[in-house]
XYZ file of C-alpha atoms in Angstrom:
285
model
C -63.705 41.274 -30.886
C -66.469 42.015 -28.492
C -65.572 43.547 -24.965
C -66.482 40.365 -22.961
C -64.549 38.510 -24.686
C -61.540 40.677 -23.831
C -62.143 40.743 -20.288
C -62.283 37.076 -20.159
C -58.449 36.592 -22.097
C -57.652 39.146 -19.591
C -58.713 37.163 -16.581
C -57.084 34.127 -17.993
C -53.993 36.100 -18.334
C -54.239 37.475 -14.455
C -54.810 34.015 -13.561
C -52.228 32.136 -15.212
C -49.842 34.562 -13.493
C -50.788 34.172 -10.845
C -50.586 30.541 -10.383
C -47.486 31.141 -11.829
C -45.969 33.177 -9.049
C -47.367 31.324 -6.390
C -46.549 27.705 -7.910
C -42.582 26.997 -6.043
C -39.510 26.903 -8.056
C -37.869 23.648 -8.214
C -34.949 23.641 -5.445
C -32.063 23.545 -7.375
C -29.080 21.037 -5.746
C -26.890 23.123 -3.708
C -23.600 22.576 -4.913
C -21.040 20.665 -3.322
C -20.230 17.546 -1.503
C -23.644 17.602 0.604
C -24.568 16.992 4.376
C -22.434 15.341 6.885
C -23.219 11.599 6.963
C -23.691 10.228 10.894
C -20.316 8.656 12.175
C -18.906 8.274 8.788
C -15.877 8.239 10.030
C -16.622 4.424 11.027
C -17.942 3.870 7.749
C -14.496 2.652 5.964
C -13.435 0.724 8.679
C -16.818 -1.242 9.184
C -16.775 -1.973 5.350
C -12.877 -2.943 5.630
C -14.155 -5.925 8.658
C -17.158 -6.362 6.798
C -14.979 -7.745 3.642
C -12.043 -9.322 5.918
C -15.166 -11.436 7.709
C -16.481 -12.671 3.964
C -13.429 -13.517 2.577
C -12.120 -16.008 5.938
C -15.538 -17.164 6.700
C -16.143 -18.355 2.529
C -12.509 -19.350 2.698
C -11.639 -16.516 0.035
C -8.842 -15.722 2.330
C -5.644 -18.395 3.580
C -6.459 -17.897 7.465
C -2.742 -18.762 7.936
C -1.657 -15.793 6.253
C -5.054 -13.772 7.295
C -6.411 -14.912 10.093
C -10.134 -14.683 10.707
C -11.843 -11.472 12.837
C -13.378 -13.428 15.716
C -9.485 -15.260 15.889
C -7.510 -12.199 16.179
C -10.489 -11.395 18.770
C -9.985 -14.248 20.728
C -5.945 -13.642 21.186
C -6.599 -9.582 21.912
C -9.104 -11.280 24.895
C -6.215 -13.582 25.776
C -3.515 -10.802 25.594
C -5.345 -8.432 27.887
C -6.582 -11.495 30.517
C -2.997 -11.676 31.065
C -1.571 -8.447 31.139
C 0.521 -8.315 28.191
C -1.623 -5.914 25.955
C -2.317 -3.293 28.266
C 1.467 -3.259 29.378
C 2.805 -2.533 26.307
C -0.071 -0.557 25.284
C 0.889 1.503 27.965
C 4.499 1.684 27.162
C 3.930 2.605 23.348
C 1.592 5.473 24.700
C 4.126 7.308 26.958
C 6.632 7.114 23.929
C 4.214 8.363 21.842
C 2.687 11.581 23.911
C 6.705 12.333 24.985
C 7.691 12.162 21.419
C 4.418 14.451 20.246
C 4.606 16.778 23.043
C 8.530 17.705 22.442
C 7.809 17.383 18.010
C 4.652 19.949 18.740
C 6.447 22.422 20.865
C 9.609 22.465 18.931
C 7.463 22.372 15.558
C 5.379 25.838 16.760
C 7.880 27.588 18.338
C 10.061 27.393 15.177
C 7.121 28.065 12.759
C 6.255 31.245 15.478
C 10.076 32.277 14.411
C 10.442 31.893 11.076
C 7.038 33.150 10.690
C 7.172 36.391 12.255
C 10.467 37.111 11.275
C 12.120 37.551 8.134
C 15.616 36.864 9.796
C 14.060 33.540 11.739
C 12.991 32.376 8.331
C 16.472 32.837 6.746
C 17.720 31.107 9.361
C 15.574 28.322 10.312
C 13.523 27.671 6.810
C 16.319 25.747 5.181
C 17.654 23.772 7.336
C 13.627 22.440 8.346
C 13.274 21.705 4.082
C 16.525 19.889 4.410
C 14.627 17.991 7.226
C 11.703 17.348 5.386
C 13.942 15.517 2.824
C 15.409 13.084 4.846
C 13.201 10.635 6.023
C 13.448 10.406 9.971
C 13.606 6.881 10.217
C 16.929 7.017 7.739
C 18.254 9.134 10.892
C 17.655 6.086 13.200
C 21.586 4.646 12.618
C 22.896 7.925 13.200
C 20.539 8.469 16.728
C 21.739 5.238 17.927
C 25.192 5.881 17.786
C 24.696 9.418 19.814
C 21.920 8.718 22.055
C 22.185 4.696 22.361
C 19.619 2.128 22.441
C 17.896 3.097 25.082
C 14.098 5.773 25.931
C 15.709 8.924 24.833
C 16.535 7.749 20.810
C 12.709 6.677 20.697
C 11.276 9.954 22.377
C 13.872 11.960 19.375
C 13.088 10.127 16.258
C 8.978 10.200 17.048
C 9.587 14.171 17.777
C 11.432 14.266 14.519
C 8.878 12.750 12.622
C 6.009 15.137 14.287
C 7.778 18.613 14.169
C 8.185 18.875 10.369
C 4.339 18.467 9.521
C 3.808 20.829 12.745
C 6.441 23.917 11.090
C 5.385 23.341 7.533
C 1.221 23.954 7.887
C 1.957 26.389 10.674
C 4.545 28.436 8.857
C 2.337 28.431 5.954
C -0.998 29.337 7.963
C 1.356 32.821 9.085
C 2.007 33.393 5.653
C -1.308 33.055 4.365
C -2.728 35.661 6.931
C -3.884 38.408 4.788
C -1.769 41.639 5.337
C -4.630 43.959 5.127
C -5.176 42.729 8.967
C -1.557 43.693 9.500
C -2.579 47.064 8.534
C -5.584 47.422 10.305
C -3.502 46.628 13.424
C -1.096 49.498 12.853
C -3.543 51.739 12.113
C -5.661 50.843 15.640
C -2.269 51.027 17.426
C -1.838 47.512 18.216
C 0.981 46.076 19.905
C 3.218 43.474 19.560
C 1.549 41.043 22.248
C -1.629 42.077 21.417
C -1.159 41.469 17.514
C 0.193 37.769 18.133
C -2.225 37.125 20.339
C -5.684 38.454 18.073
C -4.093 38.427 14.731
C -1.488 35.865 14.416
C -2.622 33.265 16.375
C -6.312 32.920 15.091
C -4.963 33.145 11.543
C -2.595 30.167 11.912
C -4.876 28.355 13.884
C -6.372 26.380 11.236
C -2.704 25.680 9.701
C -1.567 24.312 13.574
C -4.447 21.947 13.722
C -4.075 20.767 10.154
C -0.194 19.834 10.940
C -1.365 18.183 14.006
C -3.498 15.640 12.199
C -0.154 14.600 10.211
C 1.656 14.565 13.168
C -0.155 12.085 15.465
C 0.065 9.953 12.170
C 3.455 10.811 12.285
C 4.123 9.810 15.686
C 2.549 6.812 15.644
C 4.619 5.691 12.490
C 7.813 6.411 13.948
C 6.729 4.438 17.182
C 6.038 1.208 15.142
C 9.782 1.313 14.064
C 11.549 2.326 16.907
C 9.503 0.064 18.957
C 11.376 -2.709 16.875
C 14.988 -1.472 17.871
C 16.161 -3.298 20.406
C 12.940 -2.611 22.493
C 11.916 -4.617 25.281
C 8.510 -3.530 25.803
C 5.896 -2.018 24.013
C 3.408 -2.859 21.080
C 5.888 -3.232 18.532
C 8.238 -5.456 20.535
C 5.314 -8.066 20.878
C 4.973 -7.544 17.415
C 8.920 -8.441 16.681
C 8.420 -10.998 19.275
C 5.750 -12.750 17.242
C 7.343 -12.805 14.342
C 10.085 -14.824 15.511
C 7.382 -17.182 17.181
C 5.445 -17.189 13.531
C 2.384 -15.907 15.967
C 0.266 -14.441 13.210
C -2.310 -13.343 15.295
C -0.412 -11.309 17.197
C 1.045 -9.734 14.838
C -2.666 -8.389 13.321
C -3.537 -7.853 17.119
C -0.555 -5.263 16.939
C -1.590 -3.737 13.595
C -5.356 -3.215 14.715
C -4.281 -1.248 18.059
C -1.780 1.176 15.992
C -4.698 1.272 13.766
C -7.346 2.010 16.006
C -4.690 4.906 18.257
C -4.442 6.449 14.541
C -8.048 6.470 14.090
C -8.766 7.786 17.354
C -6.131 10.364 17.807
C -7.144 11.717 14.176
C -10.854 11.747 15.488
C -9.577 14.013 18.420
C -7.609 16.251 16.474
C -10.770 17.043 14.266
C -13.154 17.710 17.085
C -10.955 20.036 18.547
C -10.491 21.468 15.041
C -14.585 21.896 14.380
C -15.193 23.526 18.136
C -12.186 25.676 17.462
C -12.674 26.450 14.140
C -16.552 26.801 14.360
C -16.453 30.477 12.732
C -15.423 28.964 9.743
C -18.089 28.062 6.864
C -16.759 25.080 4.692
C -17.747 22.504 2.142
C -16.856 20.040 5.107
C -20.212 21.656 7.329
């Protein structure tokens, strides 16, 4: 084989790898559940309306039973021209913030306990499982026969269905801190405050906030019941009040606001978590 010849395989050769190295590499999918999808949060609930407004308006659905969108519309407009709405709206909202802000406290201060302390979590563990097996509203009979009728047996059984979820995910965010950063701290000299306060609290952080989703659920749960004990005001009372009346309408009105104060509270609870949690890199982005 003559010498041209060679060269010219050769310069093939160089070519081809060339092209090679400079031709891109098909991007493989990043694994995982991909990017964040604009206000898909509003995506469920726009489907949910979109199916409900079908199934009255091809007559899918009994409108006495179900009925349609733009009625339930029309009696929310009607219940807010008078005053009735925002009254109990209001009403339902003070029992649910009192009853979240007493769960909350009561919920962290006993996970800051039990956490930090093998003693507090002999002590205050058990009793919090034992808790967490009874169903709050099954406490409701025993509540009314200590504390009445009356404000202060709604404001307890909400903050007993909010501190449980509050304890459990903030216990377990203390107990998931890794102890190397408990030995770091000794070894810098750290103090007591000053290991709460850039140890401790950063590490349960995530766990607080994560309990705090389940307990505005929570609280807002508990105020549909209690708001149907002998209440005279509030958005469960109208709801009891139009169910003796056979006023379906209402009753959906009713559903759609606890809905939409679940939905919205939730929404809160996970901005605060993103801004606060922004160090964090997670499949959620």
């Amino acid at each position: 084989m003559s010498t041209t010849v060679l060269d010219e395989q050769a310069a093939r050769a160089t070519k081809a790898r060339t092209l090679a190295v400079r031709s891109p590499r098909p991007r493989r999918r990043r694994p995982g559940p991909g990017r964040p999808v604009p206000y898909g949060w509003a995506i469920g609930p726009v489907l949910l309306l979109v199916l409900w407004t079908a199934g009255t308006g091809f007559g899918l659905v009994d409108v006495r039973s179900l009925p349609a969108p733009w009625t339930i519309a029309d009696t929310a407009g009607q219940l807010i021209d008078n005053g009735k709405l925002p009254s109990h709206l209001a009403t339902s909202a003070q029992r649910a913030l009192l009853g979240l802000l007493f769960g909350v406290a009561a919920g962290l201060l006993l996970a800051l306990v039990a956490g930090l302390s093998r003693v507090g979590e002999a002590v205050i563990d058990g009793p919090v499982q034992i808790k967490r097996a009874i169903p709050s509203l099954a406490l409701i009979p025993l509540l009314i026969l200590w504390f009445g009728i009356g404000e202060t047996m709604k404001v307890i059984t909400i903050a007993l269905g909010v501190f449980v979820p509050v304890y459990i995910h903030t216990h377990n965010g203390l107990r998931a801190i890794d102890s190397r950063y408990a030995e770091l701290a000794e070894t810098v000299r750290l103090g007591r405050l000053a290991f709460v306060r850039h140890v401790v609290l950063p590490g349960a952080l995530p766990g607080f906030l994560l309990g705090m989703r389940f307990a505005v659920t929570g609280a807002w749960l508990a105020l549909v019941v209690v708001e149907q004990v002998n209440a005279t005001s509030g958005i469960g009372y109208m709801m009891e009040l139009a169910r003796t009346y056979g006023q379906t309408d209402v009753i959906i009105v009713g559903l759609v606001v606890y809905g939409l104060l679940g939905l919205v509270s939730d929404a809160l609870v996970r901005l605060v978590e993103r801004r606060a949690l922004s160090w964090r890199r997670t499949l959620a982005g």
